[in-house]
Structures are given as C-alpha cells and as structure tokens.
Amino acid sequence: MSEHPRLHSIPGGRDDRPQVPPTPPEPLWREVLGEQLRTLRQDRSETLVETARRAGISPQYLSEVERGRKEPSSEMIAALAGSLGTTLGELTGQVADELRARRRIAFLRRSAPRSGAGPTLMALAA
C-alpha cells in the first residue's frame, strides 16, 4: 500500500484560490415583520402608545416586536395589522415579498464579480 505525500502550506505563501465572502445570515421573519410594522406605524405618524392601545398591547411589547426581539402570535399580528389599517394577509404578504427581495439581493451580491477576483493580468515594462 503506497502512502500519498501530505501537502503542507508554504510559510508566507499565498492561497490563490478565489475567496468567497461568508454568506450573511438571512433576516429572521420576526425582524422583517417588525420593520414592516414600524414603517406602517410611522407612515401613519403614530406613536407606539397610540398603535399599541388600539391593538390591545403594551407600548413596550410593540417596541420589542418592531425591533424583532419578540415573535408575536398570529392573533397579535392580526390585531396589530388591524390597528394599522391593513389585514393579516396583506401584512404577511408584504413581509414575504421583502424576504424574497432581500434573498435576491444577497444572491446577486454573492454572484457579482468582485474587483480583484479572478485572473490578474500583469504587464512587464522592458
């Protein structure tokens, strides 16, 4: 049985393989939901207190939902949607659309050519 030699990196050597940047994590549904709720509330020029009161929740809880820290129940999301003049279906559709858009953007960024990536041409002056 023949043994294959091990390859060792050369100290101070270069790794010429193209470097692929790490893929950023996809946003969580609750984070995008919170952003969407905040946008809807601000578009209506409402405070946390006003929206929370109509939805039957505390302003502190609404703040945590908007920041993506809490994952509200479907009943709570429906109450928030109603307090903001929309429906559960419309709101969840907007969140899903935003998630798809962000995924496309992330894909395009990963697949776009980067400066310095790929073969490098060098010219020597005589």
JSON list of C-alpha atoms in Angstrom, two decimals:
[
{"chain": "A", "resi": 1, "resn": "MET", "atom": "CA", "xyz": [0.00, 0.00, 0.00]},
{"chain": "A", "resi": 2, "resn": "SER", "atom": "CA", "xyz": [1.59, 3.29, -1.04]},
{"chain": "A", "resi": 3, "resn": "GLU", "atom": "CA", "xyz": [1.25, 6.33, 1.11]},
{"chain": "A", "resi": 4, "resn": "HIS", "atom": "CA", "xyz": [0.40, 9.64, -0.51]},
{"chain": "A", "resi": 5, "resn": "PRO", "atom": "CA", "xyz": [2.53, 12.61, 0.48]},
{"chain": "A", "resi": 6, "resn": "ARG", "atom": "CA", "xyz": [0.81, 15.26, 2.56]},
{"chain": "A", "resi": 7, "resn": "LEU", "atom": "CA", "xyz": [0.64, 18.74, 1.20]},
{"chain": "A", "resi": 8, "resn": "HIS", "atom": "CA", "xyz": [1.74, 21.48, 3.52]},
{"chain": "A", "resi": 9, "resn": "SER", "atom": "CA", "xyz": [1.32, 25.17, 3.05]},
{"chain": "A", "resi": 10, "resn": "ILE", "atom": "CA", "xyz": [4.44, 27.17, 2.49]},
{"chain": "A", "resi": 11, "resn": "PRO", "atom": "CA", "xyz": [5.05, 29.65, 5.31]},
{"chain": "A", "resi": 12, "resn": "GLY", "atom": "CA", "xyz": [4.37, 33.12, 3.97]},
{"chain": "A", "resi": 13, "resn": "GLY", "atom": "CA", "xyz": [2.86, 31.59, 0.82]},
{"chain": "A", "resi": 14, "resn": "ARG", "atom": "CA", "xyz": [-0.27, 32.76, -0.90]},
{"chain": "A", "resi": 15, "resn": "ASP", "atom": "CA", "xyz": [-3.51, 30.97, -1.35]},
{"chain": "A", "resi": 16, "resn": "ASP", "atom": "CA", "xyz": [-4.52, 31.83, -4.92]},
{"chain": "A", "resi": 17, "resn": "ARG", "atom": "CA", "xyz": [-7.94, 30.25, -4.65]},
{"chain": "A", "resi": 18, "resn": "PRO", "atom": "CA", "xyz": [-10.74, 32.79, -5.08]},
{"chain": "A", "resi": 19, "resn": "GLN", "atom": "CA", "xyz": [-12.02, 33.86, -1.71]},
{"chain": "A", "resi": 20, "resn": "VAL", "atom": "CA", "xyz": [-15.77, 33.67, -1.32]},
{"chain": "A", "resi": 21, "resn": "PRO", "atom": "CA", "xyz": [-17.08, 36.06, 1.31]},
{"chain": "A", "resi": 22, "resn": "PRO", "atom": "CA", "xyz": [-19.16, 34.42, 4.01]},
{"chain": "A", "resi": 23, "resn": "THR", "atom": "CA", "xyz": [-22.86, 34.42, 3.33]},
{"chain": "A", "resi": 24, "resn": "PRO", "atom": "CA", "xyz": [-24.62, 36.76, 5.73]},
{"chain": "A", "resi": 25, "resn": "PRO", "atom": "CA", "xyz": [-27.46, 35.12, 7.61]},
{"chain": "A", "resi": 26, "resn": "GLU", "atom": "CA", "xyz": [-30.91, 35.60, 6.16]},
{"chain": "A", "resi": 27, "resn": "PRO", "atom": "CA", "xyz": [-33.05, 38.02, 8.14]},
{"chain": "A", "resi": 28, "resn": "LEU", "atom": "CA", "xyz": [-35.48, 36.42, 10.52]},
{"chain": "A", "resi": 29, "resn": "TRP", "atom": "CA", "xyz": [-39.19, 36.64, 9.73]},
{"chain": "A", "resi": 30, "resn": "ARG", "atom": "CA", "xyz": [-39.83, 38.40, 13.03]},
{"chain": "A", "resi": 31, "resn": "GLU", "atom": "CA", "xyz": [-37.21, 41.06, 12.19]},
{"chain": "A", "resi": 32, "resn": "VAL", "atom": "CA", "xyz": [-38.76, 41.87, 8.82]},
{"chain": "A", "resi": 33, "resn": "LEU", "atom": "CA", "xyz": [-42.24, 41.80, 10.37]},
{"chain": "A", "resi": 34, "resn": "GLY", "atom": "CA", "xyz": [-41.09, 44.32, 12.97]},
{"chain": "A", "resi": 35, "resn": "GLU", "atom": "CA", "xyz": [-39.59, 46.60, 10.33]},
{"chain": "A", "resi": 36, "resn": "GLN", "atom": "CA", "xyz": [-42.81, 46.44, 8.32]},
{"chain": "A", "resi": 37, "resn": "LEU", "atom": "CA", "xyz": [-44.95, 47.23, 11.38]},
{"chain": "A", "resi": 38, "resn": "ARG", "atom": "CA", "xyz": [-42.73, 50.18, 12.29]},
{"chain": "A", "resi": 39, "resn": "THR", "atom": "CA", "xyz": [-42.90, 51.51, 8.72]},
{"chain": "A", "resi": 40, "resn": "LEU", "atom": "CA", "xyz": [-46.70, 51.23, 8.68]},
{"chain": "A", "resi": 41, "resn": "ARG", "atom": "CA", "xyz": [-46.97, 52.96, 12.07]},
{"chain": "A", "resi": 42, "resn": "GLN", "atom": "CA", "xyz": [-44.60, 55.76, 11.10]},
{"chain": "A", "resi": 43, "resn": "ASP", "atom": "CA", "xyz": [-46.36, 56.25, 7.75]},
{"chain": "A", "resi": 44, "resn": "ARG", "atom": "CA", "xyz": [-49.48, 56.99, 9.81]},
{"chain": "A", "resi": 45, "resn": "SER", "atom": "CA", "xyz": [-47.46, 59.38, 12.04]},
{"chain": "A", "resi": 46, "resn": "GLU", "atom": "CA", "xyz": [-48.49, 57.39, 15.10]},
{"chain": "A", "resi": 47, "resn": "THR", "atom": "CA", "xyz": [-46.66, 56.82, 18.34]},
{"chain": "A", "resi": 48, "resn": "LEU", "atom": "CA", "xyz": [-46.03, 53.42, 19.88]},
{"chain": "A", "resi": 49, "resn": "VAL", "atom": "CA", "xyz": [-48.61, 54.29, 22.54]},
{"chain": "A", "resi": 50, "resn": "GLU", "atom": "CA", "xyz": [-51.38, 55.06, 20.04]},
{"chain": "A", "resi": 51, "resn": "THR", "atom": "CA", "xyz": [-50.88, 51.93, 17.96]},
{"chain": "A", "resi": 52, "resn": "ALA", "atom": "CA", "xyz": [-50.37, 49.67, 20.98]},
{"chain": "A", "resi": 53, "resn": "ARG", "atom": "CA", "xyz": [-53.54, 50.95, 22.66]},
{"chain": "A", "resi": 54, "resn": "ARG", "atom": "CA", "xyz": [-55.66, 50.16, 19.59]},
{"chain": "A", "resi": 55, "resn": "ALA", "atom": "CA", "xyz": [-54.07, 46.70, 19.27]},
{"chain": "A", "resi": 56, "resn": "GLY", "atom": "CA", "xyz": [-54.60, 45.99, 22.98]},
{"chain": "A", "resi": 57, "resn": "ILE", "atom": "CA", "xyz": [-50.93, 45.53, 23.87]},
{"chain": "A", "resi": 58, "resn": "SER", "atom": "CA", "xyz": [-48.36, 47.50, 25.83]},
{"chain": "A", "resi": 59, "resn": "PRO", "atom": "CA", "xyz": [-46.14, 50.02, 24.05]},
{"chain": "A", "resi": 60, "resn": "GLN", "atom": "CA", "xyz": [-43.11, 48.16, 25.42]},
{"chain": "A", "resi": 61, "resn": "TYR", "atom": "CA", "xyz": [-44.23, 44.92, 23.80]},
{"chain": "A", "resi": 62, "resn": "LEU", "atom": "CA", "xyz": [-44.91, 46.69, 20.49]},
{"chain": "A", "resi": 63, "resn": "SER", "atom": "CA", "xyz": [-41.43, 48.21, 20.65]},
{"chain": "A", "resi": 64, "resn": "GLU", "atom": "CA", "xyz": [-39.90, 44.77, 21.13]},
{"chain": "A", "resi": 65, "resn": "VAL", "atom": "CA", "xyz": [-41.93, 43.39, 18.22]},
{"chain": "A", "resi": 66, "resn": "GLU", "atom": "CA", "xyz": [-40.83, 46.26, 15.98]},
{"chain": "A", "resi": 67, "resn": "ARG", "atom": "CA", "xyz": [-37.19, 45.61, 16.89]},
{"chain": "A", "resi": 68, "resn": "GLY", "atom": "CA", "xyz": [-37.54, 41.92, 16.04]},
{"chain": "A", "resi": 69, "resn": "ARG", "atom": "CA", "xyz": [-36.98, 40.80, 19.64]},
{"chain": "A", "resi": 70, "resn": "LYS", "atom": "CA", "xyz": [-40.38, 39.19, 20.15]},
{"chain": "A", "resi": 71, "resn": "GLU", "atom": "CA", "xyz": [-42.24, 36.79, 17.92]},
{"chain": "A", "resi": 72, "resn": "PRO", "atom": "CA", "xyz": [-45.93, 37.63, 18.33]},
{"chain": "A", "resi": 73, "resn": "SER", "atom": "CA", "xyz": [-48.73, 35.11, 17.89]},
{"chain": "A", "resi": 74, "resn": "SER", "atom": "CA", "xyz": [-50.85, 35.19, 14.76]},
{"chain": "A", "resi": 75, "resn": "GLU", "atom": "CA", "xyz": [-53.68, 36.71, 16.82]},
{"chain": "A", "resi": 76, "resn": "MET", "atom": "CA", "xyz": [-51.37, 39.51, 17.95]},
{"chain": "A", "resi": 77, "resn": "ILE", "atom": "CA", "xyz": [-50.15, 40.11, 14.39]},
{"chain": "A", "resi": 78, "resn": "ALA", "atom": "CA", "xyz": [-53.77, 40.30, 13.21]},
{"chain": "A", "resi": 79, "resn": "ALA", "atom": "CA", "xyz": [-54.57, 42.83, 15.95]},
{"chain": "A", "resi": 80, "resn": "LEU", "atom": "CA", "xyz": [-51.54, 44.93, 15.03]},
{"chain": "A", "resi": 81, "resn": "ALA", "atom": "CA", "xyz": [-52.39, 44.76, 11.33]},
{"chain": "A", "resi": 82, "resn": "GLY", "atom": "CA", "xyz": [-55.95, 45.89, 12.05]},
{"chain": "A", "resi": 83, "resn": "SER", "atom": "CA", "xyz": [-54.74, 48.74, 14.25]},
{"chain": "A", "resi": 84, "resn": "LEU", "atom": "CA", "xyz": [-52.58, 49.90, 11.34]},
{"chain": "A", "resi": 85, "resn": "GLY", "atom": "CA", "xyz": [-55.38, 49.76, 8.76]},
{"chain": "A", "resi": 86, "resn": "THR", "atom": "CA", "xyz": [-54.31, 46.59, 6.99]},
{"chain": "A", "resi": 87, "resn": "THR", "atom": "CA", "xyz": [-55.10, 42.89, 7.16]},
{"chain": "A", "resi": 88, "resn": "LEU", "atom": "CA", "xyz": [-53.15, 39.89, 8.35]},
{"chain": "A", "resi": 89, "resn": "GLY", "atom": "CA", "xyz": [-52.99, 38.61, 4.77]},
{"chain": "A", "resi": 90, "resn": "GLU", "atom": "CA", "xyz": [-51.71, 41.91, 3.36]},
{"chain": "A", "resi": 91, "resn": "LEU", "atom": "CA", "xyz": [-49.13, 42.29, 6.12]},
{"chain": "A", "resi": 92, "resn": "THR", "atom": "CA", "xyz": [-47.76, 38.76, 5.84]},
{"chain": "A", "resi": 93, "resn": "GLY", "atom": "CA", "xyz": [-47.66, 39.15, 2.05]},
{"chain": "A", "resi": 94, "resn": "GLN", "atom": "CA", "xyz": [-45.57, 42.32, 2.42]},
{"chain": "A", "resi": 95, "resn": "VAL", "atom": "CA", "xyz": [-43.20, 40.56, 4.81]},
{"chain": "A", "resi": 96, "resn": "ALA", "atom": "CA", "xyz": [-42.85, 37.60, 2.43]},
{"chain": "A", "resi": 97, "resn": "ASP", "atom": "CA", "xyz": [-42.19, 39.95, -0.51]},
{"chain": "A", "resi": 98, "resn": "GLU", "atom": "CA", "xyz": [-39.48, 41.74, 1.46]},
{"chain": "A", "resi": 99, "resn": "LEU", "atom": "CA", "xyz": [-37.83, 38.47, 2.45]},
{"chain": "A", "resi": 100, "resn": "ARG", "atom": "CA", "xyz": [-37.79, 37.34, -1.20]},
{"chain": "A", "resi": 101, "resn": "ALA", "atom": "CA", "xyz": [-36.35, 40.69, -2.32]},
{"chain": "A", "resi": 102, "resn": "ARG", "atom": "CA", "xyz": [-33.57, 40.50, 0.26]},
{"chain": "A", "resi": 103, "resn": "ARG", "atom": "CA", "xyz": [-32.76, 36.95, -0.76]},
{"chain": "A", "resi": 104, "resn": "ARG", "atom": "CA", "xyz": [-32.45, 38.03, -4.42]},
{"chain": "A", "resi": 105, "resn": "ILE", "atom": "CA", "xyz": [-30.20, 40.92, -3.46]},
{"chain": "A", "resi": 106, "resn": "ALA", "atom": "CA", "xyz": [-27.98, 38.65, -1.36]},
{"chain": "A", "resi": 107, "resn": "PHE", "atom": "CA", "xyz": [-27.75, 36.17, -4.25]},
{"chain": "A", "resi": 108, "resn": "LEU", "atom": "CA", "xyz": [-26.82, 38.91, -6.72]},
{"chain": "A", "resi": 109, "resn": "ARG", "atom": "CA", "xyz": [-24.17, 40.26, -4.39]},
{"chain": "A", "resi": 110, "resn": "ARG", "atom": "CA", "xyz": [-22.64, 36.81, -3.96]},
{"chain": "A", "resi": 111, "resn": "SER", "atom": "CA", "xyz": [-22.62, 36.09, -7.69]},
{"chain": "A", "resi": 112, "resn": "ALA", "atom": "CA", "xyz": [-21.45, 39.53, -8.88]},
{"chain": "A", "resi": 113, "resn": "PRO", "atom": "CA", "xyz": [-17.81, 39.72, -9.97]},
{"chain": "A", "resi": 114, "resn": "ARG", "atom": "CA", "xyz": [-15.63, 41.40, -7.40]},
{"chain": "A", "resi": 115, "resn": "SER", "atom": "CA", "xyz": [-12.68, 43.61, -8.13]},
{"chain": "A", "resi": 116, "resn": "GLY", "atom": "CA", "xyz": [-9.53, 41.64, -7.64]},
{"chain": "A", "resi": 117, "resn": "ALA", "atom": "CA", "xyz": [-11.32, 38.34, -8.11]},
{"chain": "A", "resi": 118, "resn": "GLY", "atom": "CA", "xyz": [-10.41, 36.15, -11.00]},
{"chain": "A", "resi": 119, "resn": "PRO", "atom": "CA", "xyz": [-7.27, 36.12, -13.09]},
{"chain": "A", "resi": 120, "resn": "THR", "atom": "CA", "xyz": [-4.94, 39.06, -12.79]},
{"chain": "A", "resi": 121, "resn": "LEU", "atom": "CA", "xyz": [-3.09, 40.30, -15.83]},
{"chain": "A", "resi": 122, "resn": "MET", "atom": "CA", "xyz": [0.30, 41.82, -15.29]},
{"chain": "A", "resi": 123, "resn": "ALA", "atom": "CA", "xyz": [2.39, 43.64, -17.85]},
{"chain": "A", "resi": 124, "resn": "LEU", "atom": "CA", "xyz": [6.12, 43.96, -17.52]},
{"chain": "A", "resi": 125, "resn": "ALA", "atom": "CA", "xyz": [7.79, 47.03, -18.89]},
{"chain": "A", "resi": 126, "resn": "ALA", "atom": "CA", "xyz": [11.04, 46.46, -20.73]}
]
